[in-house]
Amino acid sequence: MKRLVTVLLLIVLSTAVGGQDDHGPCKQKVLDPRPHSVSILEFGAVGDGKTLNTVAFQNAVFYAKSFADKGGAQLYVPSGKWLSGSFNLTSHLTLFLERGATIIASQDYAHWPAVDPLPSYGRGIDVPGDNGIIDGQGSVWWDLIRTHSLNYSRPHIIELVGSDDIVISNLTLLNSPAWSIHPVYCSNVRIQNITAHAPTEFPYTSGIVPDSSEHVCIDNSNISTGHDAIVLKSGWDQYGVAYGKPTSNVHIRGVYLQSSSGAGLAFGSEMSGGISGITAEQLHIINSTIGIELKTTMGRGGYMRNIFISDTKLENIYLGISMTGFSGSHPDDKYDPNAVPVVGNVTLENVIGANVAIAGNFSGIVDSPFTPIFLSNVTFSTGSESSSSWFCSNVKGVSEEVFPEPCPDLQNTLSNFSSIFSSIQPSYSYVSSA
């Protein structure tokens, strides 16, 4: 299925980022300002919320491209409401949204041309904002899904394909037709100080979706969506296996997440290229169907391993932790039904939940049990008896200081797994050269 070309916006801090830390992909370096600057007003754009500015944005980006080998350029968007169809960015570009600036996506299908996959490529694309807004106006797309009349897959607000050294920061993303931010086949991506919101009553929207990408930082953001708030992916069945591009070295920290029909933090179910080397910490997940979820199914192949989640608070959650081998459909009938996914080396530590209806549901695959799983200092107030708060099959792991008491399958001794867990938390390297 073809899909509609997406609005591509990448954001860097409005001022240089100072200081360094040792938090893997969240390590920072000072970003020099672009030596050239131009305003969207110089290309005839009108910020009245009615005038279509697609051509103005396209011409401005084309002009900025001429400075790519001269240190790049900044495209300045002042306060106003800037209606636009889709447009691509270019390498070494900073798209800066001033406070009070809102880019509004057109709801006219003619302004979203159908394209084949992989619509954009680039390096050093930055979109820094001063709390500017991008409104995807997704209601027309949601209505098409409700009426089963969607002819193309839905567009995302920001999509990056095959791009390196990306910074997206200080923006509010509203009402995405599908996903708010989708980096795919990307490297060195920093997403910080983002607010992404879509109506919780619409279940087909997700927030930040790193897909077959490496060295990704998601930091200090607030995501509220109808489906998974943050979800990591890496390809679908035989296509993901053939491409073989994993999602790896991802650091998520200091985020507030809410999902009405999905999970606050999710992995899969499209994970055929593999997902590994993930650290998530300081998460606050509220008012969601599932807190943390790993999902896959037979026919996927691939793996999810070396995942470390810590210092997390859950509030008003139906299912605290879910790991399932029975989730997701297939793109066509060409997939290998014997492609077995592997899930293991998953640690959840210092996870506290209040008003959690069911503590955990772990449903592994008979031919590929999920193991090892390590739970440490995991405490949920569930309002149910401990004997019925955990459900397990085809899973094996270790638990320490867990309440309610988990399944027997998760109560093995640590000595049985010590050699495996000794290196479970990954190390990272990250360099930004935007």
XYZ file of C-alpha atoms in Angstrom:
434
model
C 0.000 0.000 0.000
C 1.267 3.438 -0.851
C 1.106 6.093 1.809
C 0.770 9.816 1.845
C 3.870 11.945 2.053
C 4.375 13.398 5.504
C 5.163 16.745 7.017
C 8.825 16.434 7.947
C 9.963 18.676 10.762
C 13.118 18.291 12.814
C 13.820 20.482 15.753
C 16.949 21.605 17.519
C 17.242 23.782 20.594
C 16.643 27.483 20.054
C 19.907 28.145 21.868
C 23.075 26.093 21.853
C 22.933 23.038 24.069
C 25.575 23.259 26.754
C 27.037 20.643 29.036
C 27.730 16.963 28.730
C 26.450 13.876 30.489
C 27.176 10.183 30.381
C 23.697 8.947 29.582
C 24.428 7.083 26.358
C 22.400 8.393 23.431
C 21.290 11.330 25.607
C 24.843 12.648 25.733
C 24.923 16.228 24.522
C 27.357 18.534 22.820
C 27.220 22.200 21.935
C 25.414 22.794 18.644
C 26.670 25.752 16.665
C 24.071 28.111 15.170
C 23.572 28.034 11.427
C 25.577 30.777 9.681
C 22.688 31.656 7.351
C 19.072 32.486 8.176
C 15.927 33.188 6.192
C 12.281 33.795 7.129
C 9.352 31.982 5.577
C 7.866 35.452 5.019
C 10.491 36.084 2.347
C 8.865 33.368 0.228
C 5.366 34.810 0.328
C 3.948 32.789 3.207
C 0.880 34.177 4.981
C 0.167 33.153 8.556
C -3.606 33.646 8.579
C -4.573 29.981 8.951
C -6.335 30.050 5.571
C -3.698 30.663 2.906
C -1.988 27.488 1.697
C 1.774 27.857 2.175
C 3.074 24.562 0.801
C 4.897 26.171 -2.121
C 6.421 28.791 0.165
C 7.849 26.098 2.437
C 9.087 24.063 -0.529
C 10.798 27.087 -2.081
C 12.322 28.098 1.242
C 13.760 24.628 1.787
C 15.098 24.588 -1.780
C 16.807 27.917 -1.140
C 18.243 26.711 2.177
C 19.669 23.674 0.401
C 22.155 25.946 -1.371
C 23.873 26.530 1.992
C 24.285 22.835 2.857
C 28.032 22.929 2.166
C 28.417 26.320 3.870
C 27.372 25.346 7.386
C 23.676 25.044 6.661
C 20.795 27.457 7.124
C 17.942 28.241 9.485
C 14.392 28.638 8.198
C 12.521 30.897 10.614
C 8.752 30.574 11.100
C 7.339 33.541 13.064
C 4.180 33.690 15.138
C 1.072 32.937 13.105
C -0.999 30.053 11.752
C 0.701 28.566 8.708
C -1.495 26.215 6.683
C 0.500 23.757 4.568
C 0.434 20.461 2.782
C 3.356 18.069 3.076
C 6.921 19.178 2.424
C 10.366 17.637 2.798
C 13.314 19.123 4.596
C 16.937 18.981 3.494
C 20.272 18.245 5.104
C 21.955 20.803 7.380
C 18.725 22.689 7.928
C 17.257 24.129 11.111
C 13.513 24.742 10.955
C 12.755 27.082 13.855
C 9.203 27.699 15.063
C 8.846 30.871 17.112
C 6.591 30.932 20.164
C 3.069 31.461 18.841
C 3.835 29.790 15.504
C 1.557 26.924 14.467
C 2.008 24.887 11.307
C -1.413 23.496 10.406
C -1.679 20.439 8.175
C -4.128 20.778 5.320
C -7.162 18.504 5.452
C -7.413 18.443 1.652
C -6.242 15.025 0.385
C -4.921 16.665 -2.788
C -2.257 18.361 -0.673
C -0.903 14.982 0.475
C 0.420 13.217 -2.659
C 0.734 9.443 -2.516
C 4.332 8.247 -2.555
C 6.290 5.050 -2.274
C 8.103 4.393 1.006
C 11.304 6.216 1.980
C 10.273 9.811 1.226
C 13.204 11.680 2.782
C 16.916 11.443 3.391
C 19.300 13.771 5.125
C 21.955 14.633 7.681
C 22.065 17.285 10.328
C 18.404 18.261 10.164
C 17.315 20.345 13.139
C 13.946 21.823 13.988
C 14.278 23.863 17.136
C 11.219 25.591 18.442
C 10.306 28.100 21.084
C 7.258 26.037 22.052
C 5.774 26.283 18.578
C 2.978 23.939 17.479
C 2.395 21.557 14.592
C -1.242 20.493 14.269
C -1.802 17.436 12.069
C -5.606 17.948 12.020
C -6.038 14.192 11.917
C -9.812 14.038 12.328
C -10.451 13.576 8.598
C -8.158 10.529 8.585
C -9.711 9.086 11.736
C -13.138 9.368 10.101
C -11.861 7.416 7.087
C -10.776 4.592 9.373
C -14.106 4.564 11.183
C -15.947 4.264 7.855
C -13.459 1.738 6.385
C -12.842 4.036 3.413
C -9.110 4.684 3.788
C -7.285 4.028 0.491
C -3.782 4.830 1.746
C -1.954 4.470 5.005
C -2.227 7.596 7.132
C 0.502 10.248 7.209
C 2.581 11.090 10.263
C 3.391 14.596 11.469
C 7.176 14.115 11.384
C 8.811 11.270 9.498
C 12.540 10.852 8.995
C 13.946 8.161 6.743
C 17.612 7.272 6.383
C 18.651 10.430 8.225
C 21.509 11.037 10.683
C 22.194 13.598 13.397
C 18.669 14.748 14.110
C 17.459 16.962 16.946
C 13.741 17.505 17.567
C 13.005 19.745 20.517
C 10.689 22.247 22.167
C 7.577 21.531 20.114
C 3.959 20.635 20.661
C 2.542 18.102 18.182
C -1.237 17.807 18.050
C -3.751 15.500 16.376
C -1.462 13.391 14.227
C -3.329 11.314 11.641
C -1.130 8.359 12.686
C 2.179 8.801 14.558
C 3.621 12.051 15.836
C 7.343 11.317 15.263
C 8.612 8.370 13.208
C 12.378 8.063 12.668
C 13.046 5.020 10.479
C 16.523 3.783 9.403
C 17.988 6.746 11.310
C 21.024 7.206 13.544
C 21.879 9.730 16.255
C 18.398 11.048 16.974
C 17.642 13.258 19.968
C 14.001 14.004 20.832
C 13.482 16.218 23.863
C 11.010 18.627 25.430
C 8.219 17.386 23.182
C 4.518 17.449 23.958
C 2.497 15.144 21.706
C -1.244 14.811 22.098
C -3.983 13.043 20.176
C -7.515 12.392 21.440
C -7.483 9.425 23.787
C -10.815 8.210 22.412
C -9.229 7.492 19.035
C -7.213 4.264 19.302
C -5.111 4.460 16.144
C -2.602 7.144 17.065
C 0.870 6.666 18.547
C 3.414 9.176 19.796
C 7.141 8.600 19.271
C 8.026 5.520 17.195
C 11.752 4.763 16.676
C 11.822 2.189 13.881
C 14.982 0.336 12.774
C 17.017 3.204 14.207
C 20.054 3.406 16.474
C 21.489 5.812 19.041
C 18.170 7.415 19.928
C 17.428 9.602 22.957
C 13.879 10.452 24.067
C 14.030 12.841 26.987
C 11.803 15.066 29.109
C 8.619 14.738 27.051
C 4.880 14.364 27.624
C 3.009 11.989 25.316
C -0.738 11.304 25.399
C -2.243 9.246 22.568
C -4.984 6.824 21.686
C -2.552 3.948 21.168
C 1.059 3.352 22.294
C 2.663 6.546 23.589
C 6.251 5.423 22.865
C 6.751 2.243 20.855
C 9.935 0.741 19.391
C 9.748 -1.187 16.109
C 12.100 -2.721 13.522
C 10.274 -4.104 10.511
C 7.406 -6.417 9.708
C 7.851 -10.154 9.134
C 9.908 -11.208 6.082
C 10.472 -7.587 5.058
C 12.036 -6.697 8.389
C 14.093 -9.898 8.431
C 15.417 -9.253 4.916
C 16.306 -5.627 5.612
C 17.920 -6.636 8.894
C 18.064 -3.199 10.499
C 17.545 -3.400 14.284
C 16.499 -0.718 16.697
C 19.353 -0.449 19.180
C 21.045 1.804 21.717
C 17.937 3.707 22.762
C 17.704 5.717 25.987
C 14.321 6.929 27.233
C 14.136 9.017 30.393
C 12.018 11.562 32.221
C 8.822 11.062 30.204
C 5.127 11.239 31.099
C 3.074 8.776 29.080
C -0.629 8.054 28.627
C -2.380 5.626 26.275
C -6.108 4.961 26.321
C -6.074 1.710 24.323
C -2.414 0.668 24.213
C 0.709 0.888 26.362
C 2.639 3.789 27.781
C 5.892 2.139 26.658
C 5.733 -0.660 24.080
C 8.041 -2.832 21.993
C 6.806 -4.425 18.733
C 4.850 -6.088 17.507
C 6.742 -5.264 14.291
C 10.231 -6.243 15.533
C 11.553 -8.591 12.860
C 14.815 -6.667 12.473
C 15.488 -6.947 16.199
C 15.321 -4.632 19.217
C 18.176 -4.532 21.739
C 20.241 -2.336 24.016
C 17.343 -0.329 25.444
C 17.401 1.671 28.675
C 14.224 3.355 29.941
C 14.165 5.168 33.271
C 12.227 7.774 35.208
C 8.974 6.946 33.457
C 5.577 8.087 34.723
C 2.733 6.213 33.032
C -0.853 7.128 33.896
C -4.438 6.334 32.877
C -3.459 3.651 30.372
C -4.682 0.222 29.364
C -1.156 -1.236 29.711
C 1.858 0.198 31.455
C 4.765 -1.604 29.748
C 4.327 -4.102 26.907
C 6.537 -6.363 24.778
C 4.550 -7.903 21.926
C 5.325 -10.241 19.060
C 3.937 -13.325 17.327
C 4.984 -16.398 15.351
C 6.134 -15.472 11.859
C 7.958 -12.355 13.024
C 11.410 -13.794 13.637
C 13.763 -11.225 15.114
C 14.431 -10.623 18.799
C 13.794 -8.324 21.756
C 16.622 -8.530 24.286
C 18.885 -6.541 26.598
C 16.071 -4.259 27.737
C 16.461 -2.465 31.074
C 13.517 -0.513 32.538
C 13.854 1.164 35.931
C 12.527 3.845 38.270
C 9.028 3.815 36.843
C 5.688 4.856 38.336
C 2.371 3.498 37.094
C -0.978 5.032 38.074
C -4.481 3.944 37.080
C -3.406 1.113 34.793
C -5.452 -1.937 33.819
C -2.483 -4.262 33.108
C 0.857 -3.294 34.612
C 3.307 -5.417 32.583
C 2.492 -7.409 29.458
C 4.715 -9.717 27.432
C 2.895 -11.622 24.726
C 3.788 -13.847 21.800
C 0.310 -13.624 20.319
C -0.026 -10.048 19.107
C -0.162 -8.548 15.649
C -1.208 -9.417 12.114
C 0.866 -10.110 8.996
C 1.294 -7.858 5.936
C 0.569 -10.675 3.481
C 0.700 -14.456 3.139
C 4.403 -14.541 2.172
C 5.700 -14.589 5.745
C 7.421 -17.643 7.211
C 5.084 -19.166 9.819
C 8.089 -20.912 11.375
C 10.043 -17.696 11.974
C 10.315 -17.744 15.756
C 10.876 -14.483 17.658
C 13.226 -14.512 20.650
C 12.521 -12.503 23.809
C 14.927 -12.445 26.747
C 17.333 -10.547 28.965
C 14.580 -8.175 30.064
C 14.900 -6.417 33.430
C 12.306 -4.337 35.256
C 13.641 -2.695 38.406
C 12.122 -0.230 40.854
C 8.670 -0.206 39.267
C 5.896 1.024 41.557
C 2.219 0.993 40.599
C -0.943 2.382 42.191
C -4.432 1.252 41.193
C -3.188 -1.447 38.828
C -5.967 -3.960 38.126
C -3.714 -6.831 36.948
C -0.030 -6.908 37.861
C 1.304 -8.842 34.872
C 0.478 -11.146 31.993
C 3.411 -13.079 30.486
C 2.425 -15.300 27.551
C 5.499 -16.654 25.801
C 5.699 -18.965 22.800
C 5.884 -22.734 23.255
C 8.815 -23.047 20.832
C 10.493 -19.916 22.195
C 9.785 -19.219 25.881
C 10.527 -15.708 27.073
C 13.654 -16.011 29.238
C 15.353 -14.744 31.238
C 13.075 -12.128 32.770
C 14.229 -10.320 35.911
C 11.880 -8.407 38.230
C 13.381 -6.473 41.140
C 11.531 -4.203 43.559
C 8.295 -4.301 41.588
C 5.273 -3.413 43.722
C 1.692 -2.931 42.569
C -1.433 -2.136 44.527
C -3.978 -4.134 42.569
C -7.050 -4.541 44.716
C -7.045 -8.240 43.861
C -5.705 -11.368 45.482
C -2.036 -12.006 44.832
C -2.778 -15.472 43.470
C -4.758 -13.984 40.581
C -2.666 -10.877 39.909
C -0.077 -12.551 37.654
C -0.664 -14.832 34.674
C 2.243 -16.757 33.140
C 2.910 -19.339 30.444
C 6.110 -20.237 28.580
C 8.212 -17.765 30.541
C 11.051 -18.163 33.021
C 12.728 -15.627 35.228
C 13.813 -14.324 38.615
C 12.010 -12.023 41.028
C 13.211 -10.142 44.086
C 10.989 -8.034 46.325
C 7.955 -8.307 44.075
C 4.378 -7.766 45.277
C 1.899 -9.264 44.684
C 3.833 -12.515 44.598
C 4.498 -13.427 40.967
C 3.961 -16.717 39.163
C 6.185 -19.676 40.106
C 7.732 -19.383 36.623
C 9.193 -16.049 37.725
C 10.482 -17.238 41.101
C 13.658 -19.038 40.046
C 16.903 -18.371 41.886
C 19.250 -15.707 40.654
C 22.181 -18.128 40.630
C 20.579 -19.954 37.705
C 20.778 -16.791 35.627
C 23.733 -14.899 37.097
C 25.974 -15.404 34.091
C 23.293 -14.010 31.812
C 22.311 -11.028 33.931
C 25.882 -9.974 34.646
C 25.950 -8.047 31.373
C 22.296 -7.229 30.851
C 22.512 -3.428 31.042
C 24.030 -2.177 27.778
C 26.708 0.428 27.333
C 26.362 3.206 24.799
C 28.235 5.650 22.674
C 26.684 8.671 21.008
C 28.114 11.535 19.030
C 26.054 14.319 17.519
C 27.579 16.227 14.659
C 24.608 18.267 13.501
